Tab-separated table of C-alpha atoms and ligand atoms in Angstrom:
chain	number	residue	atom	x	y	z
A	1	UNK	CA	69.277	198.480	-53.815
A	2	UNK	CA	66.354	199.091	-51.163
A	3	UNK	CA	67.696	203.062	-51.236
A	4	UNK	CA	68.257	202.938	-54.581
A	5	UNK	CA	64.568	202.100	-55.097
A	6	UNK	CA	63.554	204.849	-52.595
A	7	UNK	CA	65.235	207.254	-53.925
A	8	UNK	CA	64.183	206.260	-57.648
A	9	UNK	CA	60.541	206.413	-56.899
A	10	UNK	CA	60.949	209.709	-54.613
A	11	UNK	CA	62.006	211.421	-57.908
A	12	UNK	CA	58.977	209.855	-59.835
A	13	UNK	CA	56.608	211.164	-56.769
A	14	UNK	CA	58.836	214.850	-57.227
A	15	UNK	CA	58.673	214.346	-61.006
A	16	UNK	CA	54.557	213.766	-60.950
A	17	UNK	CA	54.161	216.584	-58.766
A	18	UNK	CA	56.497	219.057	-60.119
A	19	UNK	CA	53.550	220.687	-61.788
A	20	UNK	CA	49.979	221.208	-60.344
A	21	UNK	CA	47.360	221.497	-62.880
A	22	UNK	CA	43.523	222.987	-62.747
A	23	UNK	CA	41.923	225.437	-64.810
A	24	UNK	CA	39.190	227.889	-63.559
A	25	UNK	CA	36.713	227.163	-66.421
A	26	UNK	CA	33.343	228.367	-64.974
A	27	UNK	CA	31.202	230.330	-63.041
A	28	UNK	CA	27.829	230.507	-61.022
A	29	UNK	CA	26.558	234.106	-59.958
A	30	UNK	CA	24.319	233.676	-56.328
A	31	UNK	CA	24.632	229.734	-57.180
A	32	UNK	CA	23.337	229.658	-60.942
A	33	UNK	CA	25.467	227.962	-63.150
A	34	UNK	CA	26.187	230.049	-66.118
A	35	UNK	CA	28.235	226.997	-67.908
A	36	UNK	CA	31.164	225.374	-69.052
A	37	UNK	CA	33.725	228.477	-70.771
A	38	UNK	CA	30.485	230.776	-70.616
A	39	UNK	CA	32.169	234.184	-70.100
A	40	UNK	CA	35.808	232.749	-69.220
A	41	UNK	CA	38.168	232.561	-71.453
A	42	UNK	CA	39.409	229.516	-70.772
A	43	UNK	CA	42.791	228.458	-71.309
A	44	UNK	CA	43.605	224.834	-73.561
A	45	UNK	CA	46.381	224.088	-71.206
A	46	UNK	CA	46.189	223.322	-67.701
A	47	UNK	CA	50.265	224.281	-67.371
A	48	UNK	CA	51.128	227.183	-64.586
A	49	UNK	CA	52.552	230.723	-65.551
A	50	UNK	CA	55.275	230.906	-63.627
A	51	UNK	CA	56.993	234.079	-64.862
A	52	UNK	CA	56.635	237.382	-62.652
A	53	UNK	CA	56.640	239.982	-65.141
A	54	UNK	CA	54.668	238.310	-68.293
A	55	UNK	CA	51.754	239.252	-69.650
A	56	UNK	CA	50.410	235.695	-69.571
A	57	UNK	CA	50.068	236.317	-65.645
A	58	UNK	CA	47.409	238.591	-66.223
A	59	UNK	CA	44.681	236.543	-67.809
A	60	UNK	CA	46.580	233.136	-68.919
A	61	UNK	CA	47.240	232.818	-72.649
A	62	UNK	CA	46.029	230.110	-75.300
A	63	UNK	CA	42.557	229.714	-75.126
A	64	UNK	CA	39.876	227.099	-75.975
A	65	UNK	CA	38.060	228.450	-79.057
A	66	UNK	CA	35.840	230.121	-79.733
A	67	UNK	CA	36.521	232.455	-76.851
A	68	UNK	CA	32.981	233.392	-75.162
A	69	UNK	CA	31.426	236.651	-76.151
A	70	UNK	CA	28.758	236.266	-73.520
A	71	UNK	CA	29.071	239.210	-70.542
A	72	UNK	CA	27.352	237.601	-67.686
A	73	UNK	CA	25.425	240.351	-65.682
A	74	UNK	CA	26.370	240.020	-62.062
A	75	UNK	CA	24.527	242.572	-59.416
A	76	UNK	CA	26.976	243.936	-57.027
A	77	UNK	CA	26.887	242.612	-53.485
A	78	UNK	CA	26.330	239.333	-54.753
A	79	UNK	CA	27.706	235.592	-54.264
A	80	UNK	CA	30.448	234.517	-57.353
A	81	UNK	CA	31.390	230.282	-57.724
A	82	UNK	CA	34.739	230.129	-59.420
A	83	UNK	CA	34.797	226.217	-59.915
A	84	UNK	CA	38.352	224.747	-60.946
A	85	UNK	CA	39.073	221.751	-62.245
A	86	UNK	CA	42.083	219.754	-63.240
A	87	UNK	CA	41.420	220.683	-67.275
A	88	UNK	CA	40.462	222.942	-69.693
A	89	UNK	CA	36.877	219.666	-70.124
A	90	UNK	CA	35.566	220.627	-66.338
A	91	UNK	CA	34.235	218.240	-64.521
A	92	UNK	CA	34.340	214.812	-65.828
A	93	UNK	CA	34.405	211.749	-63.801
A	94	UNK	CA	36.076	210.304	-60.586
A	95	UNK	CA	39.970	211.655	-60.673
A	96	UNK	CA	42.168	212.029	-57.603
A	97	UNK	CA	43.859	215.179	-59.057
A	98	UNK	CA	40.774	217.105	-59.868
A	99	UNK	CA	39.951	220.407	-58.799
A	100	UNK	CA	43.634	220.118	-57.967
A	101	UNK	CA	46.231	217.826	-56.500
A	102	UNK	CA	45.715	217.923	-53.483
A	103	UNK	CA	49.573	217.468	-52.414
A	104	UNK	CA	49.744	220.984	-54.292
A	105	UNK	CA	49.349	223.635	-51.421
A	106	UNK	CA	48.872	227.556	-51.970
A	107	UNK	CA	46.677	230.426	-51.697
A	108	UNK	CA	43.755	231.655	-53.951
A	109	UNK	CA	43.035	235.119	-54.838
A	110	UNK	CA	40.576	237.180	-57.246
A	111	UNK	CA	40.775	240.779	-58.933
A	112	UNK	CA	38.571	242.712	-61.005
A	113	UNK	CA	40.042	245.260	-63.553
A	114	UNK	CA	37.022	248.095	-64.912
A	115	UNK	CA	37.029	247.564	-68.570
A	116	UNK	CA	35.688	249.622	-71.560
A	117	UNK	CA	34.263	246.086	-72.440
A	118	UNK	CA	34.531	243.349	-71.080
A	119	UNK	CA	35.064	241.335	-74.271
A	120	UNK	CA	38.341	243.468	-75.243
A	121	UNK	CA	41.334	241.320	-76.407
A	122	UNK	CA	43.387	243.789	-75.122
A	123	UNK	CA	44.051	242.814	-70.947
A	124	UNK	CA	47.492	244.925	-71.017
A	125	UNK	CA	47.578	248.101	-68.537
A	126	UNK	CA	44.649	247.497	-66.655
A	127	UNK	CA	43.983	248.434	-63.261
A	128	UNK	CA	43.376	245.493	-60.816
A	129	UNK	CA	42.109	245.181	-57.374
A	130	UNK	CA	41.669	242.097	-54.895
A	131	UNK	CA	38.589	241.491	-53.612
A	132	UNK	CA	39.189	237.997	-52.048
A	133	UNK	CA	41.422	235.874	-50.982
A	134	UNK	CA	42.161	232.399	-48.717
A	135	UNK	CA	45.586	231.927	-47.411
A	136	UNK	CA	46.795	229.615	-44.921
A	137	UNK	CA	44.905	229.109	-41.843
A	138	UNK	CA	45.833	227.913	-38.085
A	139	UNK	CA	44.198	225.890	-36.901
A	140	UNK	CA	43.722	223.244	-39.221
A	141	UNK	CA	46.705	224.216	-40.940
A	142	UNK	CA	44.932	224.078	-44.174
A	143	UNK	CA	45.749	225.880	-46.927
A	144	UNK	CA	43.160	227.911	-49.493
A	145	UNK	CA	43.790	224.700	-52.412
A	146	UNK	CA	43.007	222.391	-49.582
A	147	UNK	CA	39.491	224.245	-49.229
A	148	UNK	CA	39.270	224.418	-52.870
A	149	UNK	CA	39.710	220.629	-53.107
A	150	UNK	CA	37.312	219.792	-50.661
A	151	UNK	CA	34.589	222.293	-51.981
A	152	UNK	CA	35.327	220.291	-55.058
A	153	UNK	CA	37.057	223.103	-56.785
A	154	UNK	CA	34.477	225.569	-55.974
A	155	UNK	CA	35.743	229.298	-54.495
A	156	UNK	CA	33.036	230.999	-53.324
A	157	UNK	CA	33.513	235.046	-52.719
A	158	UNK	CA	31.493	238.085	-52.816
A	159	UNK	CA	31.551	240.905	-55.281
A	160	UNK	CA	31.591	244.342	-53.725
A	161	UNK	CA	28.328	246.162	-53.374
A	162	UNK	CA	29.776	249.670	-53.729
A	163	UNK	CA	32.013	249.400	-56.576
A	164	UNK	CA	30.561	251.204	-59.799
A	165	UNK	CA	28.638	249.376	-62.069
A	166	UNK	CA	30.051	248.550	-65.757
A	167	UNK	CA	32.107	246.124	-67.411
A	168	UNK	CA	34.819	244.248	-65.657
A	169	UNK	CA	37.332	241.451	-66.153
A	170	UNK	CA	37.241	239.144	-63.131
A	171	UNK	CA	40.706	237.148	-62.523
A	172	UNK	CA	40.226	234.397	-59.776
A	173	UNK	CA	44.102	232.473	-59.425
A	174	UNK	CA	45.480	229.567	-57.583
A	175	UNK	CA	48.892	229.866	-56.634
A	176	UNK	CA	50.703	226.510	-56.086
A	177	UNK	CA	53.651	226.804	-53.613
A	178	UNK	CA	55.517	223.530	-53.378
A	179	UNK	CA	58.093	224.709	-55.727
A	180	UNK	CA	58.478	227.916	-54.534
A	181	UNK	CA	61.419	227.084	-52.203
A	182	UNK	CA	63.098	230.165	-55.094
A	183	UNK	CA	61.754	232.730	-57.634
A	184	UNK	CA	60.595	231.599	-60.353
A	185	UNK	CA	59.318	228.122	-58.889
A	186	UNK	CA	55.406	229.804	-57.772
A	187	UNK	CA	53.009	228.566	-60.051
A	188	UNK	CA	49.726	230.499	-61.160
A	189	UNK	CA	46.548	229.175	-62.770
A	190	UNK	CA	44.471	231.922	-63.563
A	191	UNK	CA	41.394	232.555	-65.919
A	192	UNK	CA	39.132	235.996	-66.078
A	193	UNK	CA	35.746	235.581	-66.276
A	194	UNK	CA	33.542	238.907	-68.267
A	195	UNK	CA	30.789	240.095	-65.742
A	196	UNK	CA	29.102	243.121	-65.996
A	197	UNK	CA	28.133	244.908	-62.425
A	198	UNK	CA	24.925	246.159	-62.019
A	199	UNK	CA	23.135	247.985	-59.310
A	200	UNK	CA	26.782	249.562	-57.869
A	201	UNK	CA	28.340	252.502	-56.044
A	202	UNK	CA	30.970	254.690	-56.261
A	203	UNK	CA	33.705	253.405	-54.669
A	204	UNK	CA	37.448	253.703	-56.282
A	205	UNK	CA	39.254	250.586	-54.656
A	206	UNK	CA	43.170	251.425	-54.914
A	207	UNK	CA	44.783	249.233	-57.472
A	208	UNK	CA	47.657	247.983	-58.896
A	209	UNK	CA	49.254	246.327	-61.868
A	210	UNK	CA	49.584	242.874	-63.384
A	211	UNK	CA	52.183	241.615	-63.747
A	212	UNK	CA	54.058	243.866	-61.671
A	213	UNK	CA	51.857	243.048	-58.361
A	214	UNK	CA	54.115	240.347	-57.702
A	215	UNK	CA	58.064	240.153	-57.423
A	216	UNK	CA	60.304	237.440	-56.331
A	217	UNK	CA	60.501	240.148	-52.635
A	218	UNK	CA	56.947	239.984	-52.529
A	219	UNK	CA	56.144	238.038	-49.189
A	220	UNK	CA	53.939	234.666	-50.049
A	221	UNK	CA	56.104	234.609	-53.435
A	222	UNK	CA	59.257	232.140	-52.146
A	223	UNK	CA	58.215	229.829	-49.097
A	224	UNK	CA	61.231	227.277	-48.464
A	225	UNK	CA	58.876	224.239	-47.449
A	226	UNK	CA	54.548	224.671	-48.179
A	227	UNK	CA	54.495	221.584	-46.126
A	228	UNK	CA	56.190	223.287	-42.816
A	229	UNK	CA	54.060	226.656	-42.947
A	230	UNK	CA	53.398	228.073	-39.697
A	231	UNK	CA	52.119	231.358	-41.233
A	232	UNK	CA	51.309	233.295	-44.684
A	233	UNK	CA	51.005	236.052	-45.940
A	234	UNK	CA	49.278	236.550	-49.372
A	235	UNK	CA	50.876	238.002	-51.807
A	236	UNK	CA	49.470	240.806	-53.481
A	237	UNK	CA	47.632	243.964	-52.011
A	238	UNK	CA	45.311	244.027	-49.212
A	239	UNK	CA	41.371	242.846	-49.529
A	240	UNK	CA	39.237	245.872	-51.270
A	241	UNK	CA	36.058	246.069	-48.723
A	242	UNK	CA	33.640	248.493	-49.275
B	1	LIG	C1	30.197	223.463	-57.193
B	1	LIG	O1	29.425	224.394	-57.910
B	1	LIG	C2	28.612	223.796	-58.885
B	1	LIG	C3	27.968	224.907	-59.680
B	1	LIG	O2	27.349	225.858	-58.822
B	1	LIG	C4	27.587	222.904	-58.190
B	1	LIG	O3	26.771	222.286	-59.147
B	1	LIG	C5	28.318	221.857	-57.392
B	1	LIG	O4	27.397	221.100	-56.645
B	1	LIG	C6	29.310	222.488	-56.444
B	1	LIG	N1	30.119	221.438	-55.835
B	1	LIG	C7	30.310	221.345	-54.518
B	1	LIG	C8	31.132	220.189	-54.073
B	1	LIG	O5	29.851	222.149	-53.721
């Protein structure tokens, strides 16, 4: 009876957790708050994409409406918040799960893709490269969501100061691990944000495609137990720096 119970409410815990949940719904540029869904498109759902090769990897799919048309001007070289939370509403009260839960472990990346505009529809064929990311660190063992929930779902990272200027799409992702012990079982919450860089340079960061970037080979893709991680690599290409 006693195991029965066990194992009864270890599949409730494994049922609960199955699926992390947060939504990157807004920004701050060098720690001004531009606003709830105020140049993200935000998505309704906070449900991961979990398949490799979909075009819902690149920039999420089903958003809260209307979508922002604001660009928000972002000088290069300078400071970007990302702030998660567990929805699509932001921040709104006392809740153990929000930004994240924080028995969901994984890394957090972000990408920017020059656009034509940065309001397009269109987010197929673009060409992305990383800018930032937070893995797993020893010591501490603590993993880039555990940051994330402590900075109360704020990732803070810097924009390049000698990309060009122009319009970009700017895709900041957590990627949840605990199911990853086989491909697909990663789970991505991703949003892009519209900025438009000012004051640049004329760098040409090497990039690469999304989907695509990631395959069930890619290392940091499967990981057989988050909780016993004695190293990580992120998947994904290396860091741009200028
Ligand atoms: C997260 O960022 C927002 C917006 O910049 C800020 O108001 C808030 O204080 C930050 N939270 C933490 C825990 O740093």
């Amino acid at each position: 009876m006693k195991s029965t119970f066990a194992s009864l409410s270890a599949l409730v815990l494994l049922a609960s957790s199955a699926y992390s949940k947060t939504v990157f719904s807004a920004f701050s540029v060098n720690g001004v708050y531009q606003g709830l869904g105020v140049g993200v498109r935000v998505p309704t759902s906070n449900n991961p994409i979990t398949d490799l090769t979909s075009d819902n990897l690149i920039c999420n799919t089903g958003f809260e409406q209307p979508v922002s048309d604001v660009v928000v001007k972002v000088p290069a070289g300078s400071s970007v918040t990302a702030s998660f939370h567990h929805t699509s509403a932001g921040y709104v009260g006392p809740d153990p799960a929000d930004p994240i839960d924080p028995t969901d472990k994984g890394p957090l990346t972000a990408y920017l893709a020059a656009v034509p505009s940065a309001t397009q529809t269109d987010v197929t064929g673009l060409k992305w490269f990383k800018i930032w990311q937070d893995g797993f660190t020893v010591p501490g063992y603590q993993w880039g969501s555990d940051r994330l929930f402590i900075n109360g779902g704020n990732a803070t990272f810097t924009i390049p100061s000698c990309i060009a200027s122009g319009q970009y799409l700017l895709r900041v992702e957590d990627i949840s691990l605990q199911m990853a012990s086989s491909s697909p079982g990663a789970q991505f919450f991703m949003s892009c944000a519209q900025i438009e860089v000012t004051g640049g340079g004329t760098a040409t960061p090497q990039t690469v495609s999304i989907p695509g970037v990631y395959t069930a080979s890619s290392p940091g893709i499967i990981v057989p137990n988050v909780y016993a991680v004695e190293s990580y690599t992120v998947p994904g290409p290396a860091v741009f720096t200028c």
